[in-house]
Tab-separated table of C-alpha atoms and ligand atoms in Angstrom:
chain	number	residue	atom	x	y	z
A	898	MET	CA	0.000	0.000	0.000
A	899	PRO	CA	1.450	3.435	-0.897
A	900	ARG	CA	2.916	5.326	2.071
A	901	LYS	CA	0.412	8.183	1.886
A	902	LYS	CA	-2.587	5.836	2.026
A	903	LYS	CA	-1.094	4.124	5.071
A	904	ALA	CA	-0.639	7.492	6.773
A	905	VAL	CA	-4.258	8.496	6.004
A	906	LEU	CA	-5.556	5.237	7.467
A	907	ALA	CA	-3.322	5.523	10.554
A	908	ASP	CA	-4.554	9.087	11.109
A	909	ALA	CA	-8.197	8.048	10.635
A	910	LYS	CA	-7.789	5.268	13.216
A	911	GLN	CA	-6.961	7.806	15.898
A	912	PHE	CA	-10.575	9.068	15.729
A	913	GLN	CA	-9.599	12.635	16.589
A	914	PRO	CA	-12.209	15.276	15.879
A	915	GLY	CA	-11.143	18.031	13.515
A	916	ILE	CA	-9.622	17.897	10.071
A	917	ASP	CA	-10.547	15.030	7.756
A	918	SER	CA	-7.693	12.517	7.541
A	919	ALA	CA	-7.694	12.386	3.726
A	920	VAL	CA	-7.613	16.198	3.467
A	921	LYS	CA	-4.602	16.349	5.799
A	922	PHE	CA	-2.665	14.471	3.144
A	923	LEU	CA	-4.354	15.803	-0.006
A	924	VAL	CA	-3.462	19.390	0.888
A	925	GLY	CA	0.019	19.105	-0.626
A	926	ALA	CA	-1.374	17.859	-3.941
A	927	THR	CA	-4.209	20.372	-4.168
A	928	ASN	CA	-2.711	23.545	-2.745
A	929	GLY	CA	0.841	23.373	-4.084
A	930	ILE	CA	4.388	23.227	-2.806
A	931	LEU	CA	4.017	26.132	-0.386
A	932	TYR	CA	1.666	23.958	1.651
A	933	ARG	CA	3.970	20.946	1.785
A	934	HIS	CA	4.918	21.586	5.406
A	935	LEU	CA	1.224	21.136	6.337
A	936	ILE	CA	0.936	17.602	4.936
A	937	GLY	CA	-0.330	15.353	7.735
A	938	LYS	CA	-0.399	18.348	10.118
A	939	LEU	CA	-3.246	20.506	8.849
A	940	THR	CA	-5.202	22.035	11.728
A	941	SER	CA	-7.791	24.051	9.768
A	942	TYR	CA	-9.301	23.753	6.302
A	943	THR	CA	-7.654	25.993	3.731
A	944	ILE	CA	-10.709	27.672	2.232
A	945	PRO	CA	-9.764	30.296	-0.352
A	946	GLU	CA	-11.638	33.410	-1.325
A	947	LEU	CA	-13.508	32.956	-4.569
A	948	ARG	CA	-13.195	36.006	-6.820
A	949	LEU	CA	-16.857	36.064	-7.753
A	950	HIS	CA	-19.933	37.956	-6.642
A	951	SER	CA	-22.555	36.329	-4.416
A	952	GLY	CA	-24.059	33.228	-5.952
A	953	GLY	CA	-27.769	33.844	-5.292
A	954	GLY	CA	-28.460	30.111	-5.707
A	955	LYS	CA	-26.743	29.850	-9.109
A	956	ARG	CA	-25.384	26.479	-10.240
A	957	PHE	CA	-21.601	26.322	-9.962
A	958	LEU	CA	-19.409	23.583	-11.431
A	959	ASP	CA	-16.039	23.020	-9.688
A	960	ILE	CA	-13.958	21.054	-12.212
A	961	GLY	CA	-11.155	18.943	-10.708
A	962	CYS	CA	-12.570	19.684	-7.249
A	963	SER	CA	-10.452	17.239	-5.219
A	964	TRP	CA	-11.472	17.593	-1.534
A	965	GLY	CA	-13.689	20.538	-2.390
A	966	ARG	CA	-12.041	23.675	-0.997
A	967	TRP	CA	-13.410	25.811	-3.872
A	968	SER	CA	-16.840	24.176	-3.632
A	969	VAL	CA	-16.875	25.106	0.064
A	970	ALA	CA	-15.977	28.696	-0.854
A	971	ALA	CA	-18.737	28.719	-3.506
A	972	ALA	CA	-21.364	27.290	-1.133
A	973	ARG	CA	-20.462	29.955	1.424
A	974	LEU	CA	-20.968	32.604	-1.262
A	975	GLY	CA	-24.467	31.302	-1.966
A	976	TYR	CA	-23.846	29.135	-5.046
A	977	GLN	CA	-25.169	25.595	-5.503
A	978	PRO	CA	-21.867	23.782	-6.137
A	979	VAL	CA	-21.323	20.554	-7.983
A	980	GLY	CA	-17.752	19.263	-7.794
A	981	ILE	CA	-16.329	16.773	-10.259
A	982	ASP	CA	-13.071	14.851	-10.010
A	983	PRO	CA	-11.852	11.460	-11.279
A	984	SER	CA	-10.592	10.516	-7.797
A	985	LEU	CA	-13.222	8.681	-5.742
A	986	GLY	CA	-11.173	9.172	-2.565
A	987	ALA	CA	-11.028	12.947	-3.123
A	988	VAL	CA	-14.741	13.189	-3.922
A	989	LEU	CA	-15.639	11.222	-0.780
A	990	ALA	CA	-13.413	13.553	1.239
A	991	ALA	CA	-15.206	16.564	-0.328
A	992	ARG	CA	-18.563	15.121	0.714
A	993	ARG	CA	-17.360	14.578	4.273
A	994	VAL	CA	-15.925	18.110	4.504
A	995	CYS	CA	-19.169	19.713	3.285
A	996	LEU	CA	-21.236	17.586	5.673
A	997	GLU	CA	-18.937	18.524	8.543
A	998	LEU	CA	-19.160	22.230	7.685
A	999	GLY	CA	-22.940	22.058	7.240
A	1000	LEU	CA	-22.822	23.063	3.561
A	1001	LYS	CA	-24.897	21.785	0.672
A	1002	ALA	CA	-22.869	20.623	-2.331
A	1003	ASP	CA	-22.959	17.651	-4.677
A	1004	PHE	CA	-19.940	15.716	-5.887
A	1005	VAL	CA	-19.502	13.465	-8.884
A	1006	VAL	CA	-16.666	11.175	-9.965
A	1007	GLY	CA	-15.876	12.038	-13.574
A	1008	ASP	CA	-13.570	13.479	-16.193
A	1009	ALA	CA	-13.442	17.138	-17.255
A	1010	ARG	CA	-13.122	16.059	-20.888
A	1011	PHE	CA	-16.447	14.210	-20.794
A	1012	LEU	CA	-18.660	16.180	-18.438
A	1013	PRO	CA	-21.700	14.073	-17.488
A	1014	PHE	CA	-24.088	17.025	-17.616
A	1015	ALA	CA	-26.664	18.241	-20.113
A	1016	ASP	CA	-25.929	21.281	-22.304
A	1017	GLN	CA	-26.434	24.652	-20.577
A	1018	THR	CA	-26.646	23.257	-17.037
A	1019	PHE	CA	-24.407	25.700	-15.138
A	1020	ASP	CA	-24.403	29.438	-14.554
A	1021	THR	CA	-20.750	29.362	-13.567
A	1022	THR	CA	-17.883	26.966	-14.122
A	1023	PHE	CA	-14.648	27.136	-12.208
A	1024	SER	CA	-11.316	25.356	-12.234
A	1025	TYR	CA	-8.117	25.788	-10.308
A	1026	SER	CA	-4.880	23.840	-10.891
A	1027	THR	CA	-6.745	21.454	-13.187
A	1028	MET	CA	-6.416	22.569	-16.827
A	1029	GLN	CA	-2.725	23.222	-16.190
A	1030	HIS	CA	-2.175	19.449	-16.103
A	1031	PHE	CA	-3.830	18.753	-19.476
A	1032	SER	CA	-2.103	18.310	-22.823
A	1033	ARG	CA	-3.042	20.923	-25.452
A	1034	GLN	CA	-5.396	18.451	-27.070
A	1035	ASP	CA	-7.141	17.556	-23.802
A	1036	ALA	CA	-7.307	21.220	-22.768
A	1037	LEU	CA	-9.167	22.091	-25.968
A	1038	ILE	CA	-11.638	19.229	-25.414
A	1039	TYR	CA	-12.063	20.432	-21.840
A	1040	LEU	CA	-12.742	24.039	-22.920
A	1041	ALA	CA	-15.306	22.848	-25.467
A	1042	GLU	CA	-17.036	20.955	-22.661
A	1043	ILE	CA	-17.167	24.105	-20.539
A	1044	GLY	CA	-18.685	25.970	-23.497
A	1045	ARG	CA	-21.278	23.215	-23.826
A	1046	VAL	CA	-22.429	22.992	-20.187
A	1047	LEU	CA	-22.491	26.759	-19.561
A	1048	LYS	CA	-25.825	28.542	-19.851
A	1049	PRO	CA	-25.963	31.427	-22.330
A	1050	GLY	CA	-24.541	34.458	-20.537
A	1051	GLY	CA	-22.843	32.204	-17.971
A	1052	GLU	CA	-19.336	32.821	-16.666
A	1053	SER	CA	-16.230	30.688	-16.365
A	1054	LEU	CA	-13.285	31.398	-14.062
A	1055	ASN	CA	-10.153	29.334	-14.654
A	1056	GLN	CA	-6.640	29.410	-13.259
A	1057	MET	CA	-3.732	28.793	-15.623
A	1058	PRO	CA	0.007	29.373	-15.208
A	1059	ASN	CA	1.518	31.962	-17.515
A	1060	THR	CA	4.544	30.919	-19.617
A	1061	PHE	CA	6.278	34.176	-18.695
A	1062	GLY	CA	5.559	34.193	-14.951
A	1063	ILE	CA	8.858	34.386	-13.044
A	1064	ARG	CA	8.390	31.175	-11.119
A	1065	CYS	CA	6.925	29.506	-14.228
A	1066	LEU	CA	10.057	30.405	-16.181
A	1067	TYR	CA	12.159	28.980	-13.362
A	1068	HIS	CA	10.312	25.655	-13.581
A	1069	GLN	CA	10.644	25.531	-17.363
A	1070	VAL	CA	14.381	26.208	-17.106
A	1071	MET	CA	14.693	23.460	-14.474
A	1072	ARG	CA	13.149	20.971	-16.865
A	1073	LYS	CA	15.251	22.376	-19.725
A	1074	PHE	CA	12.178	23.433	-21.724
A	1075	ARG	CA	11.425	19.821	-22.614
A	1076	SER	CA	7.836	18.830	-23.329
A	1077	PRO	CA	5.869	18.151	-20.153
A	1078	VAL	CA	4.874	14.571	-19.440
A	1079	HIS	CA	2.140	12.910	-17.384
A	1080	PHE	CA	0.725	15.290	-14.744
A	1081	GLU	CA	3.436	17.949	-15.117
A	1082	VAL	CA	2.275	21.555	-15.340
A	1083	ARG	CA	1.718	23.035	-18.807
A	1084	TYR	CA	2.467	26.695	-19.440
A	1085	TRP	CA	0.522	28.806	-21.912
A	1086	THR	CA	1.099	32.349	-23.086
A	1087	VAL	CA	-1.688	34.873	-22.576
A	1088	PRO	CA	-2.416	35.136	-26.352
A	1089	GLU	CA	-2.656	31.331	-26.546
A	1090	LEU	CA	-5.101	31.321	-23.641
A	1091	GLN	CA	-7.020	34.213	-25.131
A	1092	ARG	CA	-7.514	32.345	-28.427
A	1093	ALA	CA	-8.486	29.046	-26.784
A	1094	PHE	CA	-10.916	30.565	-24.273
A	1095	SER	CA	-12.484	32.987	-26.725
A	1096	SER	CA	-13.177	30.349	-29.347
A	1097	SER	CA	-14.671	27.788	-26.919
A	1098	ILE	CA	-16.363	29.936	-24.300
A	1099	GLY	CA	-16.551	33.590	-25.311
A	1100	PRO	CA	-14.887	36.948	-24.664
A	1101	SER	CA	-12.221	36.471	-21.988
A	1102	GLN	CA	-10.327	38.668	-19.569
A	1103	PHE	CA	-7.163	37.956	-17.603
A	1104	SER	CA	-6.018	38.889	-14.143
A	1105	VAL	CA	-3.206	37.820	-11.839
A	1106	ASP	CA	-4.141	35.251	-9.239
A	1107	CYS	CA	-0.951	35.025	-7.213
A	1108	PHE	CA	2.733	35.904	-7.245
A	1109	PHE	CA	4.527	33.944	-4.567
A	1110	GLY	CA	4.038	30.306	-5.481
A	1111	ILE	CA	1.622	28.256	-7.493
A	1112	GLY	CA	-1.769	28.354	-5.854
A	1113	LEU	CA	-0.790	30.564	-2.930
A	1114	GLN	CA	-3.994	32.117	-1.644
A	1115	ALA	CA	-4.156	35.309	0.402
A	1116	ALA	CA	-6.663	33.638	2.755
A	1117	ASP	CA	-3.937	31.126	3.705
A	1118	ALA	CA	-1.120	33.632	4.221
A	1119	HIS	CA	-0.929	32.778	7.941
A	1120	LEU	CA	-0.197	29.133	7.054
A	1121	MET	CA	2.736	29.796	4.732
A	1122	SER	CA	6.248	28.781	5.581
A	1123	LYS	CA	8.715	31.597	4.837
A	1124	LYS	CA	11.327	29.006	3.861
A	1125	THR	CA	9.373	27.863	0.823
A	1126	SER	CA	8.072	31.182	-0.504
A	1127	ALA	CA	9.259	32.265	-3.950
A	1128	PRO	CA	7.970	34.628	-6.633
A	1129	TYR	CA	5.394	33.239	-8.999
A	1130	SER	CA	2.546	34.371	-11.145
A	1131	ASN	CA	-0.604	32.741	-12.405
A	1132	VAL	CA	-3.276	33.974	-14.718
A	1133	GLY	CA	-6.905	33.873	-13.632
A	1134	ILE	CA	-9.477	34.324	-16.345
A	1135	PRO	CA	-12.741	35.881	-15.323
A	1136	PRO	CA	-15.404	35.891	-18.035
B	144	SAM	C1	-3.711	20.083	-8.298
B	144	SAM	S1	-5.276	19.336	-7.952
B	144	SAM	C2	-6.315	20.766	-7.746
B	144	SAM	C3	-7.557	20.438	-6.977
B	144	SAM	C4	-8.527	21.599	-6.734
B	144	SAM	N1	-8.949	22.235	-7.957
B	144	SAM	C5	-7.948	22.624	-5.799
B	144	SAM	O1	-7.492	23.687	-6.263
B	144	SAM	O2	-7.915	22.366	-4.597
B	144	SAM	C6	-5.744	18.748	-9.576
B	144	SAM	C7	-7.043	17.959	-9.554
B	144	SAM	O3	-7.415	17.664	-10.898
B	144	SAM	C8	-7.988	16.392	-10.896
B	144	SAM	N2	-7.983	15.849	-12.261
B	144	SAM	C9	-7.009	15.163	-12.896
B	144	SAM	N3	-7.411	14.790	-14.114
B	144	SAM	C10	-8.664	15.267	-14.254
B	144	SAM	C11	-9.631	15.180	-15.290
B	144	SAM	N4	-9.375	14.540	-16.437
B	144	SAM	N5	-10.835	15.752	-15.090
B	144	SAM	C12	-11.111	16.410	-13.933
B	144	SAM	N6	-10.228	16.517	-12.921
B	144	SAM	C13	-9.029	15.947	-13.086
B	144	SAM	C14	-7.133	15.601	-9.928
B	144	SAM	O4	-7.782	14.417	-9.484
B	144	SAM	C15	-6.930	16.625	-8.834
B	144	SAM	O5	-7.907	16.539	-7.828
């Protein structure tokens, strides 16, 4: 059994109230390297601030939701979230977290490239640290799926690393600009993103999400280890 699974089970056996055992170990994978020191030691859920207006009961799709931190943020803003992720373990953790926090959200095991929803189902789609792991071909299929499930006039907010972000350049240099493989992060230029988003979804705007490490959220600043901080920039794309 992989080491991480053993650690999750050992933690769960201690029956301590508080943070879900799976989330304690998923946090490194979902939140990025600046959260690595929290793996197995998380004492509060890292719930980011969603850069959207109040939901007013609108249907919100969280694509690649993992343990559901963005779905939690959406539910707290008044959206009706549905999270989707291919990992059953992550989806079950998301359900437990929402139950524990008294929030209503639904979670589905599935693939962003083949969304199991009817056309025009969602008012808002969202993804964070998900599309960045897709090949160009898969990313284009994924964007077409967003365009399909969004209602007319809906909005889509997506995080993507920028080829020319300082920390992004550092990572590309470290891997000698070779083509990414497996789950490695893909970097796109802003014009490339602009073309892909505009043709699949509609007019797109860009804004910076964070500077100091992939996925670093202001709401978690108190949890950051100074030792691991480094400049970085991501591109968020509001509609
Ligand atoms: C780096 S994590 C980010 C999780 C979450 N969005 C967050 O920010 O906390 C990437 C997530 O994408 C999910 N994922 C991988 N392939 C996927 C696919 N084809 N469709 C949807 N999600 C996928 C993984 O299971 C994982 O939970």
